[in-house]
Short mmCIF file of C-alpha atoms in Angstrom, two decimals:
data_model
loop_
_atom_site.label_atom_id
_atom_site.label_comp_id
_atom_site.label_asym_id
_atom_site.label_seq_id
_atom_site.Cartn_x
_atom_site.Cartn_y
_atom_site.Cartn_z
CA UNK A 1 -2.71 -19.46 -29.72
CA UNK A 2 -1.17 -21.85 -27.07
CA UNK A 3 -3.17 -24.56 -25.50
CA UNK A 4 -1.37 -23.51 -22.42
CA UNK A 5 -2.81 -22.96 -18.70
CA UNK A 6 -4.09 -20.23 -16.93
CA UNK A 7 -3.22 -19.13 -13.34
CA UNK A 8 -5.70 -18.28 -10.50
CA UNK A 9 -7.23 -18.59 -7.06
CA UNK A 10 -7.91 -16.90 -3.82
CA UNK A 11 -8.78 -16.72 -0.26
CA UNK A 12 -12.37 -14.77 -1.78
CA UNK A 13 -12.20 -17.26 -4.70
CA UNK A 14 -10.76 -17.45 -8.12
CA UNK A 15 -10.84 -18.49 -11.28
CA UNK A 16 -8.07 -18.13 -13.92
CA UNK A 17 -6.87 -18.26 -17.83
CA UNK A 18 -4.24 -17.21 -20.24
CA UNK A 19 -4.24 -15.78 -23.46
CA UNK A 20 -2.03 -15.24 -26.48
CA UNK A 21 -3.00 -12.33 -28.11
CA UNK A 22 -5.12 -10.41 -25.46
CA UNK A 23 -6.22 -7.49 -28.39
CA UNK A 24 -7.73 -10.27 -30.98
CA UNK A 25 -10.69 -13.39 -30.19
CA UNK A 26 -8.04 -15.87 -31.18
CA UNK A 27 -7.20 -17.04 -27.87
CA UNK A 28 -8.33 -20.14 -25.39
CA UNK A 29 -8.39 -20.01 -21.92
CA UNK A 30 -7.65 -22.83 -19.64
CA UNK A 31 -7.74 -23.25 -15.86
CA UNK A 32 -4.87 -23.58 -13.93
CA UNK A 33 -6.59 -23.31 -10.06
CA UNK A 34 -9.63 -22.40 -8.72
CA UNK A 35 -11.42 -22.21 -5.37
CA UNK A 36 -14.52 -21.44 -6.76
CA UNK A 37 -17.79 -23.78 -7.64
CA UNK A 38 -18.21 -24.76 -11.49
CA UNK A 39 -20.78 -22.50 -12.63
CA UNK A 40 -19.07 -19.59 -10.84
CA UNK A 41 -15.60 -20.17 -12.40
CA UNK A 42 -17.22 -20.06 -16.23
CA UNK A 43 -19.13 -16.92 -15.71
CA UNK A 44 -15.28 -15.62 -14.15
CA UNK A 45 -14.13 -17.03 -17.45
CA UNK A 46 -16.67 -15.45 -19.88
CA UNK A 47 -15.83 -12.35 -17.98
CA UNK A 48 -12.23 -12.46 -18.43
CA UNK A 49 -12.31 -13.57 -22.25
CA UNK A 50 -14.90 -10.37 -22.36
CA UNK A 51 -12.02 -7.91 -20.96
CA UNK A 52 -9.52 -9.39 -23.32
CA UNK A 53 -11.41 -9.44 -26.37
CA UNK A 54 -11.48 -5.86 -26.06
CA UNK A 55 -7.40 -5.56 -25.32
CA UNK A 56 -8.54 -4.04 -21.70
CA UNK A 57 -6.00 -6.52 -20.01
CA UNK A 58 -2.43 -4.45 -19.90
CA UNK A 59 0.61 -6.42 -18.79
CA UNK A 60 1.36 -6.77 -15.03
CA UNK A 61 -1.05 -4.15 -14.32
CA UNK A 62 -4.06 -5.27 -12.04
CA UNK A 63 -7.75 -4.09 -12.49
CA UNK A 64 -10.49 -4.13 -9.98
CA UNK A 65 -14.53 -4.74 -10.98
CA UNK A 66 -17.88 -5.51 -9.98
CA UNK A 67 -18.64 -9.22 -11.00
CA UNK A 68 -21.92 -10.73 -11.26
CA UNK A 69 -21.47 -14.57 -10.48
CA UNK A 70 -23.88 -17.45 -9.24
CA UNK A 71 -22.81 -17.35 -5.45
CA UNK A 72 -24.41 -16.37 -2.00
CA UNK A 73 -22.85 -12.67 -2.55
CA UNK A 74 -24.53 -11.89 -6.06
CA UNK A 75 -21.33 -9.02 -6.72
CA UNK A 76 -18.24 -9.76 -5.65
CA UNK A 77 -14.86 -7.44 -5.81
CA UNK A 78 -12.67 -9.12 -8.67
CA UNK A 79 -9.04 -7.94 -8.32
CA UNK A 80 -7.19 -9.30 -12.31
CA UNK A 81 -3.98 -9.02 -13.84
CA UNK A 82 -2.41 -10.53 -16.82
CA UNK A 83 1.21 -11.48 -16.89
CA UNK A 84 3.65 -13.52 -18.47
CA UNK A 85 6.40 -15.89 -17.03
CA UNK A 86 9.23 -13.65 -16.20
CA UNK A 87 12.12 -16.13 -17.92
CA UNK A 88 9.61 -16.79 -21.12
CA UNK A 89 9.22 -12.97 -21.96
CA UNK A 90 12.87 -12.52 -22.16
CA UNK A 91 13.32 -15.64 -24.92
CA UNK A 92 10.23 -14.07 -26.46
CA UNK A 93 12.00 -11.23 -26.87
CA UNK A 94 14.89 -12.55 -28.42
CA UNK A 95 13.12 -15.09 -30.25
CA UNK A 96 10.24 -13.58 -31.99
CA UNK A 97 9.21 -16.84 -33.12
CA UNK A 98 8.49 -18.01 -29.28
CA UNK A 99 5.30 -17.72 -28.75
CA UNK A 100 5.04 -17.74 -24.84
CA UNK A 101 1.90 -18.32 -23.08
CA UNK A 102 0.26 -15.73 -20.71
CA UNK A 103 -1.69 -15.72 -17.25
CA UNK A 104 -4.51 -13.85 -15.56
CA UNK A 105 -4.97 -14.50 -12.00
CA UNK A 106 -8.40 -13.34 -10.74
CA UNK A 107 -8.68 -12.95 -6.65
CA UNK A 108 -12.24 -12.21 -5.62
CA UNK A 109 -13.14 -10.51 -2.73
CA UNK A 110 -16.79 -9.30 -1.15
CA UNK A 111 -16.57 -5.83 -2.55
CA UNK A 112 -14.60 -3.71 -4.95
CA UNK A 113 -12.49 -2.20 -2.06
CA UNK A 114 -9.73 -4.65 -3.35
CA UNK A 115 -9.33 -1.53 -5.37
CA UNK A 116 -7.56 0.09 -2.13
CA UNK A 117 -5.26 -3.04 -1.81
CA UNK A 118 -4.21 -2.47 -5.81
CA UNK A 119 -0.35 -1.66 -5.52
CA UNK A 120 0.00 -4.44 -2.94
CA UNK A 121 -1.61 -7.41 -5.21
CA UNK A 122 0.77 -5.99 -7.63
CA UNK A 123 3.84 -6.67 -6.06
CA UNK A 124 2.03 -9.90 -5.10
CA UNK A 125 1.76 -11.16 -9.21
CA UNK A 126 4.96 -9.74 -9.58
CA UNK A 127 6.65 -12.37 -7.03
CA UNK A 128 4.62 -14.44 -8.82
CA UNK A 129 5.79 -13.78 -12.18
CA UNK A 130 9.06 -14.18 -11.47
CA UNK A 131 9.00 -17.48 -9.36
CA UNK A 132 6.47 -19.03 -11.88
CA UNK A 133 7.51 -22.77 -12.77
CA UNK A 134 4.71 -24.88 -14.40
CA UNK A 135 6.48 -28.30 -13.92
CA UNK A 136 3.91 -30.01 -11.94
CA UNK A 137 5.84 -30.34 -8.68
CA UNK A 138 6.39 -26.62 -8.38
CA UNK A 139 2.81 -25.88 -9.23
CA UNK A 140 1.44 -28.25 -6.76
CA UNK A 141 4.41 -27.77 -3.65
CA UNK A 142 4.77 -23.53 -4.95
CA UNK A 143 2.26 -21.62 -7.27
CA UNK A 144 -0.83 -23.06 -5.53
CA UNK A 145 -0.07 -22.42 -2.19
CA UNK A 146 1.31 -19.24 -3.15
CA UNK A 147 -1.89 -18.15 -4.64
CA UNK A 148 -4.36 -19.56 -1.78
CA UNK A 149 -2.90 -16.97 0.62
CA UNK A 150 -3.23 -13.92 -1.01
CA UNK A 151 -6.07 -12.60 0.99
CA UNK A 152 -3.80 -13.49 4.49
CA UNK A 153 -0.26 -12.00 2.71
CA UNK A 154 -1.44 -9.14 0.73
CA UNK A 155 -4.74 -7.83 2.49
CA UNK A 156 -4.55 -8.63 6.12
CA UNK A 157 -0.90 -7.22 6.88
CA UNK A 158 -2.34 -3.43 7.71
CA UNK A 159 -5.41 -5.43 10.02
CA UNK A 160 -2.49 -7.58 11.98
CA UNK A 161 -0.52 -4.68 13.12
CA UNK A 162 -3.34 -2.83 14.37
CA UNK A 163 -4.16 -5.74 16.47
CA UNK A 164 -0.92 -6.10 17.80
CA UNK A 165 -0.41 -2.68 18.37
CA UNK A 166 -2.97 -1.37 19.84
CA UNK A 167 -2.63 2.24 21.66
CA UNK A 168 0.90 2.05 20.58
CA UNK A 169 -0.16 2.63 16.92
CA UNK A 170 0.19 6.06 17.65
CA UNK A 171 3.89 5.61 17.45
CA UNK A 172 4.18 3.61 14.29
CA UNK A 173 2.11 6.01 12.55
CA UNK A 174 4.08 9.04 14.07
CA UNK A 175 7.46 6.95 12.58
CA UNK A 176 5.47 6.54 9.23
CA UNK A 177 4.53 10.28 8.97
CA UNK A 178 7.82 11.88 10.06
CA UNK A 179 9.79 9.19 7.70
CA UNK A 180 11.69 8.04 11.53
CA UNK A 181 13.59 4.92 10.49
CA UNK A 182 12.07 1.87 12.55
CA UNK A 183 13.91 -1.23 14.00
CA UNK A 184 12.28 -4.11 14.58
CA UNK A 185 13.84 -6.89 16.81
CA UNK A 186 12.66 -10.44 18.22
CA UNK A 187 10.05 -11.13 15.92
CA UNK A 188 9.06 -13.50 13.59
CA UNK A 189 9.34 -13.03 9.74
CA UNK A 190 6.21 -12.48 9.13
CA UNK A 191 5.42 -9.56 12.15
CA UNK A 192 8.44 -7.73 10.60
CA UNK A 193 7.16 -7.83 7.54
CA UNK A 194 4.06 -6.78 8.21
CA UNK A 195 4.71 -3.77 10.37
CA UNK A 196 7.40 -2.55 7.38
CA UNK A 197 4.51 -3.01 5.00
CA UNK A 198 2.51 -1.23 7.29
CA UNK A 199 4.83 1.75 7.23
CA UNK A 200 5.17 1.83 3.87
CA UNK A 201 1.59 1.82 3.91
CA UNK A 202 0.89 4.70 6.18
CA UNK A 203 4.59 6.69 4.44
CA UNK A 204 3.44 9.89 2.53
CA UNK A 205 5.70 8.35 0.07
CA UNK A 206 4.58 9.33 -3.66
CA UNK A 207 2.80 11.91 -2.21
CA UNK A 208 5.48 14.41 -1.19
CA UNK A 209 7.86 15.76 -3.15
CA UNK A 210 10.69 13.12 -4.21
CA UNK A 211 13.48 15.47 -2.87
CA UNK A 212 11.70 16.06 0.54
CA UNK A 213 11.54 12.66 1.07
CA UNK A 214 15.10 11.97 0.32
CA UNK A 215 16.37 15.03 2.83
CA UNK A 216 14.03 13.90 4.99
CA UNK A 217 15.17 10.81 5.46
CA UNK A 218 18.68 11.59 5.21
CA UNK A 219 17.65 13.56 8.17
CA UNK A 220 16.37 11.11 10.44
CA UNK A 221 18.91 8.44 9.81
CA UNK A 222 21.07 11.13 10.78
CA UNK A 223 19.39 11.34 14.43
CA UNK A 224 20.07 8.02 14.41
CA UNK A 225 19.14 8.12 18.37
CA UNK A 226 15.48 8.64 17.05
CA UNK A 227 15.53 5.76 15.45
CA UNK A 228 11.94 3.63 16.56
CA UNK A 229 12.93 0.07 18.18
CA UNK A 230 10.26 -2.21 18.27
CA UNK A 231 11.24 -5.56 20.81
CA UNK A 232 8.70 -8.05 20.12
CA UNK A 233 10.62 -10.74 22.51
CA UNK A 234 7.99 -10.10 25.67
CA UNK A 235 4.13 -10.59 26.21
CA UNK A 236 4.18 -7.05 25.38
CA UNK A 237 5.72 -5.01 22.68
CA UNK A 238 8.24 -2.51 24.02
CA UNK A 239 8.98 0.62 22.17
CA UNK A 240 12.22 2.79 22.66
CA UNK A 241 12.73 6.54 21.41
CA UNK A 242 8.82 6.62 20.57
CA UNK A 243 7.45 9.66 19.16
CA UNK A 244 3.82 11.12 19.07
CA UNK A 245 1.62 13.88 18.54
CA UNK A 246 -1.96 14.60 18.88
CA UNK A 247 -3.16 13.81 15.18
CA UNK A 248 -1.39 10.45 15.73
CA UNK A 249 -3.25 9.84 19.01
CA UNK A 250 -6.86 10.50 17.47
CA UNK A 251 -5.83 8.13 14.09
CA UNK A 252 -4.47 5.34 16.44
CA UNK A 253 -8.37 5.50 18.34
CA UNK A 254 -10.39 5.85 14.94
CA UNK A 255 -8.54 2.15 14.00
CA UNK A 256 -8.98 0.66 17.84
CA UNK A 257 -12.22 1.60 17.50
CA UNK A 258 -12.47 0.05 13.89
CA UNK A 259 -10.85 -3.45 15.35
CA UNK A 260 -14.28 -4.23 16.99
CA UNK A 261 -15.66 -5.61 13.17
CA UNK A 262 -12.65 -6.86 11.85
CA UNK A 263 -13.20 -5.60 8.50
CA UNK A 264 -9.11 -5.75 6.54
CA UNK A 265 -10.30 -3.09 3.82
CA UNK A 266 -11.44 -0.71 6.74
CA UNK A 267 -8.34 -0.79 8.29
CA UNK A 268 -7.10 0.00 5.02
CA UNK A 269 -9.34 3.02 4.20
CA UNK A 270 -8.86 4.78 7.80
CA UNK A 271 -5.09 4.57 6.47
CA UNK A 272 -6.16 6.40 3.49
CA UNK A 273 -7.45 8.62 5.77
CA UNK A 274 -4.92 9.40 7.42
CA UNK A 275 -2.42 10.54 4.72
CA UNK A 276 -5.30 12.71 3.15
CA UNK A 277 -5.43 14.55 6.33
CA UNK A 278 -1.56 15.15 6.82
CA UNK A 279 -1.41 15.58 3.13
CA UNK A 280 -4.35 18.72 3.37
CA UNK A 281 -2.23 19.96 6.94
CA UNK A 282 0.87 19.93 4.79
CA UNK A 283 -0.99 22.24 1.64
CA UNK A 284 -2.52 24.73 4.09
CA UNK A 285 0.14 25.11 6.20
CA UNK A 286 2.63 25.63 2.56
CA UNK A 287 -0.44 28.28 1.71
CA UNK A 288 -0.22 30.28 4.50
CA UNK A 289 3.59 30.33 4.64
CA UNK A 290 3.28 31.47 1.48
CA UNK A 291 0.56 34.30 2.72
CA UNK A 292 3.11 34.99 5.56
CA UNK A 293 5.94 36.16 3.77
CA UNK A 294 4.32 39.47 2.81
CA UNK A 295 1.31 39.72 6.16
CA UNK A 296 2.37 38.97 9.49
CA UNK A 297 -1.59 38.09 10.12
CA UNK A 298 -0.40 35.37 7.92
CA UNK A 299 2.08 34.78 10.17
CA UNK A 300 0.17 34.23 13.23
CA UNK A 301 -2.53 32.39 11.36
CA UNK A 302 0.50 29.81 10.58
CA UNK A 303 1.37 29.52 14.14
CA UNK A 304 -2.07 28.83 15.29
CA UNK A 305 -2.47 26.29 12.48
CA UNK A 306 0.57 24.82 13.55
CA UNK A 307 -0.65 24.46 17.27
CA UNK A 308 -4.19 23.27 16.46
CA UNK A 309 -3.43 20.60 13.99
CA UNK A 310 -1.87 17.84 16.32
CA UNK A 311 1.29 17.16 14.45
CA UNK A 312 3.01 21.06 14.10
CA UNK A 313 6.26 19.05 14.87
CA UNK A 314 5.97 16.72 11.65
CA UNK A 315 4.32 19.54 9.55
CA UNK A 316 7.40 22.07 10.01
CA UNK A 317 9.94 19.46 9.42
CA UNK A 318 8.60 18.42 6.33
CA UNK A 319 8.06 22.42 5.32
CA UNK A 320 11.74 23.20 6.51
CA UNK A 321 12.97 20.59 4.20
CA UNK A 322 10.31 21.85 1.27
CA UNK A 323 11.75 25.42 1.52
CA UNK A 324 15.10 25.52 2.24
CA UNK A 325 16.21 27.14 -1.13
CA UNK A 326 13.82 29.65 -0.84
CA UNK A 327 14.78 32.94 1.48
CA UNK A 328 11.73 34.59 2.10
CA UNK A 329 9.58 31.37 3.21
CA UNK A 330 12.68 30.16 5.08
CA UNK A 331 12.58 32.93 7.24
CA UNK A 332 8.88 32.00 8.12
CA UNK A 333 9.80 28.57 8.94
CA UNK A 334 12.68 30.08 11.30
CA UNK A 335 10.12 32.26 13.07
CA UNK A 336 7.33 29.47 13.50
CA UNK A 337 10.25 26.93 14.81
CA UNK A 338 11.13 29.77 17.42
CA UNK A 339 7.40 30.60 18.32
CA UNK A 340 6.64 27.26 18.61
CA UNK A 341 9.78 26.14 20.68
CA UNK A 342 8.57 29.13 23.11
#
């Protein structure tokens, strides 16, 4: 059971510890960092030494709960994850005798919709895990800093590219949907970043088929004039070989309209959204292809589908790609493309 120290903090408010042997009570936690006030931080603690009592704490895998903690907001969100230093797993590996210590950062939040932010705070632990150094110069000049802009790095990404966007959302999200590969010139680090994040964000990627994705993007980097430039270098953002549709156009006004409170995690669930609409256009439209290949009502039904939904130009592309081994739905896909070209 190391005496060793615990890693933490936040932009909400943290409190952290490490532990030896997460599945047994013979373990001590220590702090590391914290943003939070005294009494707050030891009812984080108790809570933490609660979830690994029980072994509920898996490695480099975040959780998300409802925490009851003497401050203003009663419940807050707690986002935790246990790790260990990337360098010390490896000797513990090979050494069996090494008995390496382990960390659980806690970032708290006003409400459990850190739960929507998940894969990001991940990635964010992982950078962590692997830069983690506790000689005392790193941790003051490195981890700290590091882990007092989480909430700016990890949550507010999705919020600052909606604000810089504006009405031209509707092309970002077009560029997300139909996998077009985006260039981004003239802007600071952390602008590109965030608008890649975004798309990756707003990508049905993980939600489509793996192969689809692939052709599909083997197809667009093909078109390589449809590539999306974004030129940040003027007052106003300039966008070259844009695309949009009409489903794009009504998702870029439901986040405008959501910029008015501010609210990072909204921003986050419209995106949600978003991809659960596309990803129901994309199953009904696969149904009634599937209808059409044996009823030409089916067939029309398809084409009106296609030229209700708003985004008929992303929805056969993605289909096209989806059913290109198969004859009979291949030749429904020709049709549409030639109805809907007329």
């Amino acid at each position: 059971r190391p005496s060793q120290q615990g890693a933490d903090s936040g932009d909400g408010s943290p409190g952290s510890a490490a532990a030896e042997t997460p599945s047994s009570e013979d373990f001590s936690l220590s702090l590391l960092d914290t943003n939070l006030p005294a009494e707050a931080e030891t009812e984080l603690r108790s809570f933490i030494a609660k979830r690994l009592t029980k072994g509920a704490l898996f490695e480099g895998m975040g959780n998300v709960a409802s925490v009851g903690l003497s401050i203003p907001e009663f419940k807050v969100g707690c986002y935790y994850c246990r790790f260990q230093q990337e360098n010390l797993l490896e000797m513990a590996t090979l050494e069996s005798d090494v008995s390496a210590p382990e960390y659980v950062v806690c970032f708290l939040g006003g409400s459990e919709k850190e739960d929507t932010f998940r894969l990001e705070l991940d990635k964010y632990i992982q950078s962590l895990k692997i830069n983690l150094d506790l000689e005392q110069k790193t941790l003051e000049t490195w981890v700290k800093p590091y882990l007092r802009s989480w909430f700016e790095d990890a949550i507010c990404p999705v919020q600052r590219v909606v604000q810089l966007f504006q009405e031209k959302l509707t092309f970002l999200l077009h560029a997300a949907l139909s996998y077009t590969p985006v260039e981004v010139k003239n802007a600071d680090e952390r602008t590109e970043k965030d608008i890649h994040r975004f798309l990756a964000a707003a990508s049905l990627q993980g939600l489509v088929q793996e192969g689809t994705m692939t052709s599909l993007c083997i197809a667009m980097t093909e078109e390589q004039h449809k590539a999306l430039t974004v030129d940040c270098s003027g007052s106003q953002l300039q966008l070259h070989n844009a695309g949009s549709n009409r489903f794009c156009e009504d998702w870029m006004q439901a986040f405008v309209n959501g910029a008015e409170g501010g609210n990072p995690f909204l921003f986050r669930q419209i995106l949600e959204n978003f991809k659960l609409k596309a990803i129901q256009d994309i199953n009904n439209l696969k149904r009634f292809i599937r209808q059409a290949e044996m009823n030409h009502y089916a067939l029309f039904k398809c084409y009106l589908f296609l030229k209700n939904c708003g985004s008929g130009d992303i929805l056969l592309k993605i289909v096209k790609v989806e059913h290109a081994e198969m004859p009979e739905a291949r030749n429904v896909v020709t049709v549409l493309e030639e109805f809907m070209r007329e």
